mmCIF file of C-alpha atoms and ligand atoms in Angstrom:
data_model
loop_
_atom_site.group_PDB
_atom_site.id
_atom_site.type_symbol
_atom_site.label_atom_id
_atom_site.label_comp_id
_atom_site.label_asym_id
_atom_site.label_seq_id
_atom_site.Cartn_x
_atom_site.Cartn_y
_atom_site.Cartn_z
ATOM 1 C CA UNK A 169 -0.385 53.836 84.544
ATOM 2 C CA UNK A 170 0.501 54.154 88.291
ATOM 3 C CA UNK A 171 4.034 54.838 89.484
ATOM 4 C CA UNK A 172 5.448 53.819 92.584
ATOM 5 C CA UNK A 173 7.640 56.093 94.470
ATOM 6 C CA UNK A 174 10.624 54.929 96.483
ATOM 7 C CA UNK A 175 10.666 54.930 100.534
ATOM 8 C CA UNK A 176 13.440 57.063 102.055
ATOM 9 C CA UNK A 177 15.211 53.719 102.929
ATOM 10 C CA UNK A 178 15.380 52.794 99.241
ATOM 11 C CA UNK A 179 16.502 56.250 98.339
ATOM 12 C CA UNK A 180 19.463 55.986 100.825
ATOM 13 C CA UNK A 181 20.489 52.879 99.073
ATOM 14 C CA UNK A 182 20.446 54.194 95.489
ATOM 15 C CA UNK A 183 22.081 57.245 96.390
ATOM 16 C CA UNK A 184 24.704 55.194 97.512
ATOM 17 C CA UNK A 185 24.578 52.940 94.113
ATOM 18 C CA UNK A 186 24.249 55.819 92.123
ATOM 19 C CA UNK A 187 27.365 57.473 93.381
ATOM 20 C CA UNK A 188 29.216 54.541 92.563
ATOM 21 C CA UNK A 189 28.174 54.920 88.728
ATOM 22 C CA UNK A 190 29.332 58.317 89.112
ATOM 23 C CA UNK A 191 32.719 57.287 90.159
ATOM 24 C CA UNK A 192 32.990 54.510 87.732
ATOM 25 C CA UNK A 193 32.538 57.418 85.039
ATOM 26 C CA UNK A 194 35.180 59.752 86.893
ATOM 27 C CA UNK A 195 37.701 56.301 86.510
ATOM 28 C CA UNK A 196 37.349 55.810 82.833
ATOM 29 C CA UNK A 197 37.545 59.558 81.604
ATOM 30 C CA UNK A 198 41.414 59.167 81.243
ATOM 31 C CA UNK A 199 40.909 56.033 79.179
ATOM 32 C CA UNK A 200 39.166 57.757 76.181
ATOM 33 C CA UNK A 201 41.265 58.432 74.072
ATOM 34 C CA UNK A 202 42.360 58.148 70.080
ATOM 35 C CA UNK A 203 43.498 54.110 69.843
ATOM 36 C CA UNK A 204 41.873 52.614 72.460
ATOM 37 C CA UNK A 205 39.430 49.645 72.082
ATOM 38 C CA UNK A 206 35.916 49.872 72.930
ATOM 39 C CA UNK A 207 36.846 46.044 74.707
ATOM 40 C CA UNK A 208 39.332 47.457 76.875
ATOM 41 C CA UNK A 209 37.425 50.606 78.074
ATOM 42 C CA UNK A 210 34.652 47.597 78.770
ATOM 43 C CA UNK A 211 36.821 45.413 80.897
ATOM 44 C CA UNK A 212 38.302 48.513 82.806
ATOM 45 C CA UNK A 213 34.438 49.319 83.758
ATOM 46 C CA UNK A 214 33.802 45.710 84.555
ATOM 47 C CA UNK A 215 36.988 45.825 87.099
ATOM 48 C CA UNK A 216 35.686 48.940 88.607
ATOM 49 C CA UNK A 217 32.232 48.112 89.461
ATOM 50 C CA UNK A 218 33.513 44.978 90.886
ATOM 51 C CA UNK A 219 36.108 46.355 93.152
ATOM 52 C CA UNK A 220 33.026 48.597 94.520
ATOM 53 C CA UNK A 221 30.960 45.879 95.882
ATOM 54 C CA UNK A 222 28.680 46.117 92.525
ATOM 55 C CA UNK A 223 27.580 44.232 89.748
ATOM 56 C CA UNK A 224 27.325 45.412 85.855
ATOM 57 C CA UNK A 225 23.383 45.613 85.337
ATOM 58 C CA UNK A 226 23.381 44.744 81.795
ATOM 59 C CA UNK A 227 25.447 41.887 81.304
ATOM 60 C CA UNK A 228 23.054 39.014 80.888
ATOM 61 C CA UNK A 229 19.932 41.199 80.501
ATOM 62 C CA UNK A 230 17.274 40.172 77.804
ATOM 63 C CA UNK A 231 17.480 38.275 74.618
ATOM 64 C CA UNK A 232 19.807 37.578 73.602
ATOM 65 C CA UNK A 233 22.043 38.018 76.578
ATOM 66 C CA UNK A 234 23.793 41.302 76.653
ATOM 67 C CA UNK A 235 27.514 40.093 76.348
ATOM 68 C CA UNK A 236 29.156 42.876 78.153
ATOM 69 C CA UNK A 237 29.233 46.055 81.260
ATOM 70 C CA UNK A 238 28.477 48.608 79.225
ATOM 71 C CA UNK A 239 26.872 49.739 75.743
ATOM 72 C CA UNK A 240 29.466 51.781 73.694
ATOM 73 C CA UNK A 241 28.415 53.626 70.653
ATOM 74 C CA UNK A 242 30.384 55.392 68.178
ATOM 75 C CA UNK A 243 29.133 58.137 65.700
ATOM 76 C CA UNK A 244 25.887 56.916 64.114
ATOM 77 C CA UNK A 245 25.507 53.929 66.370
ATOM 78 C CA UNK A 246 22.636 55.289 68.785
ATOM 79 C CA UNK A 247 22.619 52.943 71.835
ATOM 80 C CA UNK A 248 23.536 49.285 72.859
ATOM 81 C CA UNK A 249 26.630 48.916 70.662
ATOM 82 C CA UNK A 250 28.693 45.899 71.946
ATOM 83 C CA UNK A 251 32.561 46.492 72.984
ATOM 84 C CA UNK A 252 34.498 45.429 70.445
ATOM 85 C CA UNK A 253 38.032 45.494 68.755
ATOM 86 C CA UNK A 254 37.313 48.543 67.428
ATOM 87 C CA UNK A 255 39.753 51.550 68.472
ATOM 88 C CA UNK A 256 38.218 55.275 69.383
ATOM 89 C CA UNK A 257 39.463 57.459 66.557
ATOM 90 C CA UNK A 258 40.316 61.072 66.359
ATOM 91 C CA UNK A 259 37.146 62.920 66.084
ATOM 92 C CA UNK A 260 34.597 60.172 67.133
ATOM 93 C CA UNK A 261 31.742 60.902 69.511
ATOM 94 C CA UNK A 262 31.141 57.845 71.506
ATOM 95 C CA UNK A 263 28.382 57.036 74.220
ATOM 96 C CA UNK A 264 29.154 54.952 77.171
ATOM 97 C CA UNK A 265 25.910 53.683 79.041
ATOM 98 C CA UNK A 266 26.786 52.086 82.295
ATOM 99 C CA UNK A 267 24.241 50.128 84.769
ATOM 100 C CA UNK A 268 25.511 49.424 87.997
ATOM 101 C CA UNK A 269 23.618 46.769 90.556
ATOM 102 C CA UNK A 270 24.201 47.438 94.270
ATOM 103 C CA UNK A 271 22.469 46.365 97.228
ATOM 104 C CA UNK A 272 19.516 45.310 95.207
ATOM 105 C CA UNK A 273 18.912 48.281 93.386
ATOM 106 C CA UNK A 274 20.165 49.419 89.728
ATOM 107 C CA UNK A 275 21.571 52.736 88.973
ATOM 108 C CA UNK A 276 21.755 54.008 85.156
ATOM 109 C CA UNK A 277 24.021 56.602 83.061
ATOM 110 C CA UNK A 278 25.467 57.641 79.929
ATOM 111 C CA UNK A 279 27.557 60.438 78.432
ATOM 112 C CA UNK A 280 28.793 60.950 74.873
ATOM 113 C CA UNK A 281 32.526 61.818 74.886
ATOM 114 C CA UNK A 282 33.953 63.673 72.044
ATOM 115 C CA UNK A 283 37.477 62.125 70.992
ATOM 116 C CA UNK A 284 40.108 64.756 69.784
ATOM 117 C CA UNK A 285 39.393 67.282 67.441
ATOM 118 C CA UNK A 286 35.574 66.684 67.048
ATOM 119 C CA UNK A 287 33.721 68.740 64.150
ATOM 120 C CA UNK A 288 31.905 71.899 65.571
ATOM 121 C CA UNK A 289 28.454 70.106 63.907
ATOM 122 C CA UNK A 290 29.278 66.897 66.056
ATOM 123 C CA UNK A 291 30.065 69.226 69.064
ATOM 124 C CA UNK A 292 27.012 70.771 68.780
ATOM 125 C CA UNK A 293 24.890 67.975 68.738
ATOM 126 C CA UNK A 294 26.306 66.678 71.891
ATOM 127 C CA UNK A 295 25.758 70.325 73.810
ATOM 128 C CA UNK A 296 22.326 70.161 72.386
ATOM 129 C CA UNK A 297 21.659 66.640 73.606
ATOM 130 C CA UNK A 298 23.179 67.720 77.495
ATOM 131 C CA UNK A 299 21.171 70.624 77.297
ATOM 132 C CA UNK A 300 17.793 68.806 76.365
ATOM 133 C CA UNK A 301 18.095 66.797 79.564
ATOM 134 C CA UNK A 302 18.727 69.849 81.934
ATOM 135 C CA UNK A 303 16.031 71.395 80.388
ATOM 136 C CA UNK A 304 13.847 68.512 80.625
ATOM 137 C CA UNK A 305 14.698 67.733 84.455
ATOM 138 C CA UNK A 306 13.999 71.539 85.475
ATOM 139 C CA UNK A 307 10.655 71.274 83.865
ATOM 140 C CA UNK A 308 9.446 68.847 86.600
ATOM 141 C CA UNK A 309 8.680 68.727 90.189
ATOM 142 C CA UNK A 310 6.713 66.223 92.534
ATOM 143 C CA UNK A 311 3.001 66.490 90.974
ATOM 144 C CA UNK A 312 4.125 67.256 87.426
ATOM 145 C CA UNK A 313 3.115 65.448 84.541
ATOM 146 C CA UNK A 314 5.741 63.367 82.907
ATOM 147 C CA UNK A 315 4.850 64.941 79.639
ATOM 148 C CA UNK A 316 6.173 68.308 80.881
ATOM 149 C CA UNK A 317 9.777 66.717 80.921
ATOM 150 C CA UNK A 318 9.155 65.031 76.920
ATOM 151 C CA UNK A 319 8.154 68.169 75.689
ATOM 152 C CA UNK A 320 11.123 70.389 77.009
ATOM 153 C CA UNK A 321 13.677 67.691 75.620
ATOM 154 C CA UNK A 322 12.066 67.879 72.493
ATOM 155 C CA UNK A 323 11.392 71.373 71.970
ATOM 156 C CA UNK A 324 15.088 72.057 72.721
ATOM 157 C CA UNK A 325 16.269 69.320 70.292
ATOM 158 C CA UNK A 326 13.851 70.453 67.337
ATOM 159 C CA UNK A 327 14.629 74.141 67.684
ATOM 160 C CA UNK A 328 18.370 73.104 66.540
ATOM 161 C CA UNK A 329 16.874 70.778 63.625
ATOM 162 C CA UNK A 330 17.959 67.860 65.233
ATOM 163 C CA UNK A 331 15.341 64.610 65.794
ATOM 164 C CA UNK A 332 14.178 62.346 69.047
ATOM 165 C CA UNK A 333 14.748 58.750 68.698
ATOM 166 C CA UNK A 334 11.303 57.371 69.443
ATOM 167 C CA UNK A 335 11.798 53.359 69.280
ATOM 168 C CA UNK A 336 13.824 53.851 72.457
ATOM 169 C CA UNK A 337 12.590 55.418 75.752
ATOM 170 C CA UNK A 338 13.750 56.291 79.314
ATOM 171 C CA UNK A 339 12.090 54.317 82.062
ATOM 172 C CA UNK A 340 11.527 53.828 86.024
ATOM 173 C CA UNK A 341 14.406 52.499 87.776
ATOM 174 C CA UNK A 342 14.785 50.605 91.280
ATOM 175 C CA UNK A 343 15.014 46.978 92.135
ATOM 176 C CA UNK A 344 14.603 46.322 88.355
ATOM 177 C CA UNK A 345 16.784 47.772 85.552
ATOM 178 C CA UNK A 346 13.372 49.149 83.710
ATOM 179 C CA UNK A 347 10.416 49.885 85.943
ATOM 180 C CA UNK A 348 7.351 51.763 85.051
ATOM 181 C CA UNK A 349 7.159 54.493 83.740
ATOM 182 C CA UNK A 350 8.246 54.426 80.366
ATOM 183 C CA UNK A 351 10.278 58.148 79.674
ATOM 184 C CA UNK A 352 9.724 59.356 76.170
ATOM 185 C CA UNK A 353 11.632 62.155 75.176
ATOM 186 C CA UNK A 354 9.168 63.657 73.109
ATOM 187 C CA UNK A 355 5.581 64.600 73.975
ATOM 188 C CA UNK A 356 2.941 66.987 74.796
ATOM 189 C CA UNK A 357 2.789 69.157 77.832
ATOM 190 C CA UNK A 358 -0.073 68.362 80.461
ATOM 191 C CA UNK A 359 -0.258 64.781 79.307
ATOM 192 C CA UNK A 360 1.426 61.467 80.990
ATOM 193 C CA UNK A 361 1.612 60.100 84.015
ATOM 194 C CA UNK A 362 1.805 62.446 87.399
ATOM 195 C CA UNK A 363 5.051 62.141 89.054
ATOM 196 C CA UNK A 364 4.560 61.300 92.687
ATOM 197 C CA UNK A 365 7.309 62.553 95.428
ATOM 198 C CA UNK A 366 10.601 60.315 95.557
ATOM 199 C CA UNK A 367 9.878 58.860 92.303
ATOM 200 C CA UNK A 368 13.067 57.504 90.511
ATOM 201 C CA UNK A 369 13.610 57.549 86.588
ATOM 202 C CA UNK A 370 16.391 57.543 84.320
ATOM 203 C CA UNK A 371 15.904 59.966 81.828
ATOM 204 C CA UNK A 372 17.989 59.290 78.286
ATOM 205 C CA UNK A 373 17.439 61.343 75.506
ATOM 206 C CA UNK A 374 18.964 59.671 72.346
ATOM 207 C CA UNK A 375 19.262 62.422 69.472
ATOM 208 C CA UNK A 376 19.838 62.228 65.995
ATOM 209 C CA UNK A 377 21.368 64.934 63.483
ATOM 210 C CA UNK A 378 19.242 63.271 60.778
ATOM 211 C CA UNK A 379 15.897 61.135 60.789
ATOM 212 C CA UNK A 380 14.683 59.911 64.242
ATOM 213 C CA UNK A 381 14.419 56.352 62.415
ATOM 214 C CA UNK A 382 16.816 53.846 63.439
ATOM 215 C CA UNK A 383 17.485 49.953 62.754
ATOM 216 C CA UNK A 384 19.169 47.059 64.688
ATOM 217 C CA UNK A 385 22.194 45.872 63.583
ATOM 218 C CA UNK A 386 22.913 41.934 62.786
ATOM 219 C CA UNK A 387 24.325 41.778 66.392
ATOM 220 C CA UNK A 388 20.986 42.098 67.489
ATOM 221 C CA UNK A 389 21.792 44.842 70.014
ATOM 222 C CA UNK A 390 23.461 47.888 68.150
ATOM 223 C CA UNK A 391 20.940 50.674 67.347
ATOM 224 C CA UNK A 392 21.941 52.735 64.498
ATOM 225 C CA UNK A 393 20.416 55.850 62.502
ATOM 226 C CA UNK A 394 18.898 54.768 59.462
ATOM 227 C CA UNK A 395 20.962 57.377 57.510
ATOM 228 C CA UNK A 396 23.933 56.806 59.084
ATOM 229 C CA UNK A 397 24.267 60.401 60.292
ATOM 230 C CA UNK A 398 25.336 61.414 63.825
ATOM 231 C CA UNK A 399 23.795 60.491 67.118
ATOM 232 C CA UNK A 400 24.187 61.370 70.555
ATOM 233 C CA UNK A 401 22.810 59.833 74.081
ATOM 234 C CA UNK A 402 22.746 61.524 77.717
ATOM 235 C CA UNK A 403 21.543 60.134 80.597
ATOM 236 C CA UNK A 404 21.227 60.150 84.271
ATOM 237 C CA UNK A 405 19.446 58.766 87.164
ATOM 238 C CA UNK A 406 17.197 61.293 88.953
ATOM 239 C CA UNK A 407 14.797 61.343 91.925
ATOM 240 C CA UNK A 408 11.613 63.564 91.962
ATOM 241 C CA UNK A 409 11.448 65.951 94.908
ATOM 242 C CA UNK A 410 9.228 68.876 96.285
ATOM 243 C CA UNK A 411 10.684 71.620 94.567
ATOM 244 C CA UNK A 412 12.730 70.239 91.619
ATOM 245 C CA UNK A 413 14.645 66.956 90.904
ATOM 246 C CA UNK A 414 18.191 65.529 92.271
ATOM 247 C CA UNK A 415 20.316 64.064 89.925
ATOM 248 C CA UNK A 416 22.063 60.816 91.576
ATOM 249 C CA UNK A 417 24.267 59.708 89.308
ATOM 250 C CA UNK A 418 26.800 62.415 90.018
ATOM 251 C CA UNK A 419 29.523 63.364 92.035
ATOM 252 C CA UNK A 420 28.644 67.084 91.879
ATOM 253 C CA UNK A 421 27.612 68.522 94.986
ATOM 254 C CA UNK A 422 25.267 70.767 93.098
ATOM 255 C CA UNK A 423 22.689 68.293 91.787
ATOM 256 C CA UNK A 424 19.650 69.688 92.998
ATOM 257 C CA UNK A 425 17.847 71.182 89.929
ATOM 258 C CA UNK A 426 14.955 73.454 90.966
ATOM 259 C CA UNK A 427 11.660 73.520 89.164
ATOM 260 C CA UNK A 428 11.317 76.453 86.388
ATOM 261 C CA UNK A 429 8.272 75.143 85.108
HETATM 262 N N1 MF3 B 598 20.400 52.608 79.484
HETATM 263 C C1 MF3 B 598 19.885 51.381 78.709
HETATM 264 C C2 MF3 B 598 18.528 51.101 79.097
HETATM 265 O O1 MF3 B 598 18.321 51.550 80.329
HETATM 266 C C3 MF3 B 598 20.832 50.389 78.709
HETATM 267 C C4 MF3 B 598 20.658 49.169 78.633
HETATM 268 S S1 MF3 B 598 21.661 48.020 77.793
HETATM 269 C C5 MF3 B 598 21.276 46.581 78.454
HETATM 270 O O2 MF3 B 598 17.995 50.676 78.730
HETATM 271 F F1 MF3 B 598 21.967 45.438 77.433
HETATM 272 F F2 MF3 B 598 20.789 46.411 79.464
HETATM 273 F F3 MF3 B 598 19.805 46.407 77.748
HETATM 274 CO CO1 CO B 599 18.587 53.515 80.750
#
């Protein structure tokens, strides 16, 4: 499988779109509280994206067409939760996944938020999911095998006794939301495609407290853990550079992550 890197010009546009998405995340932060419905959050996200000359990437995507601007997945919901009248409750962990289409290119990010007083075990799951992302992305640079990232994520997760979802993966990203390569969050070092300089990918570990197995709900979208135990999701759009990677979907100035091997 060949991977097509971006040109400098394409990267410039993607940097802007990704910053727009990061700004949307900043703006929704204060809303994520006990009592708010996921539909209210989604409506705010739609307005925030539209105010920034962008479109929501997810609306109308796939079959049946995805009906909202964001995916909001609570507790045992892994990904693709459809915003509804359900209210966030104290102790929930809630994954919010948003895609932005700006000037012909997509940006994709997800974060799992903690609502009020979250149990220590849920907090640990969320923290480990984030740590697995950072361990994964610090294992690659231009010329690396994709499997090096996959393996670092899997190791971090399994060391804590959690499991990596296998039926869904990360992906290349650019003028299409899903491009080559498919980015598995488990795998062996030294395997998979070689990542050329300026490859853009969305890395998005989905980590379960119990079994890695999942099923799809009757709404045809919501992915739920087979044992109904908690799940957590963390995603950024990144670009592969000479000596490491850059996280694009953040406003943080320290967004270069050096290759650690
Ligand atoms: N981050 C997810 C992905 O890249 C969200 C897609 S939701 C969909 O697959 F509705 F667009 F499918
Ligand atoms: Co994605």
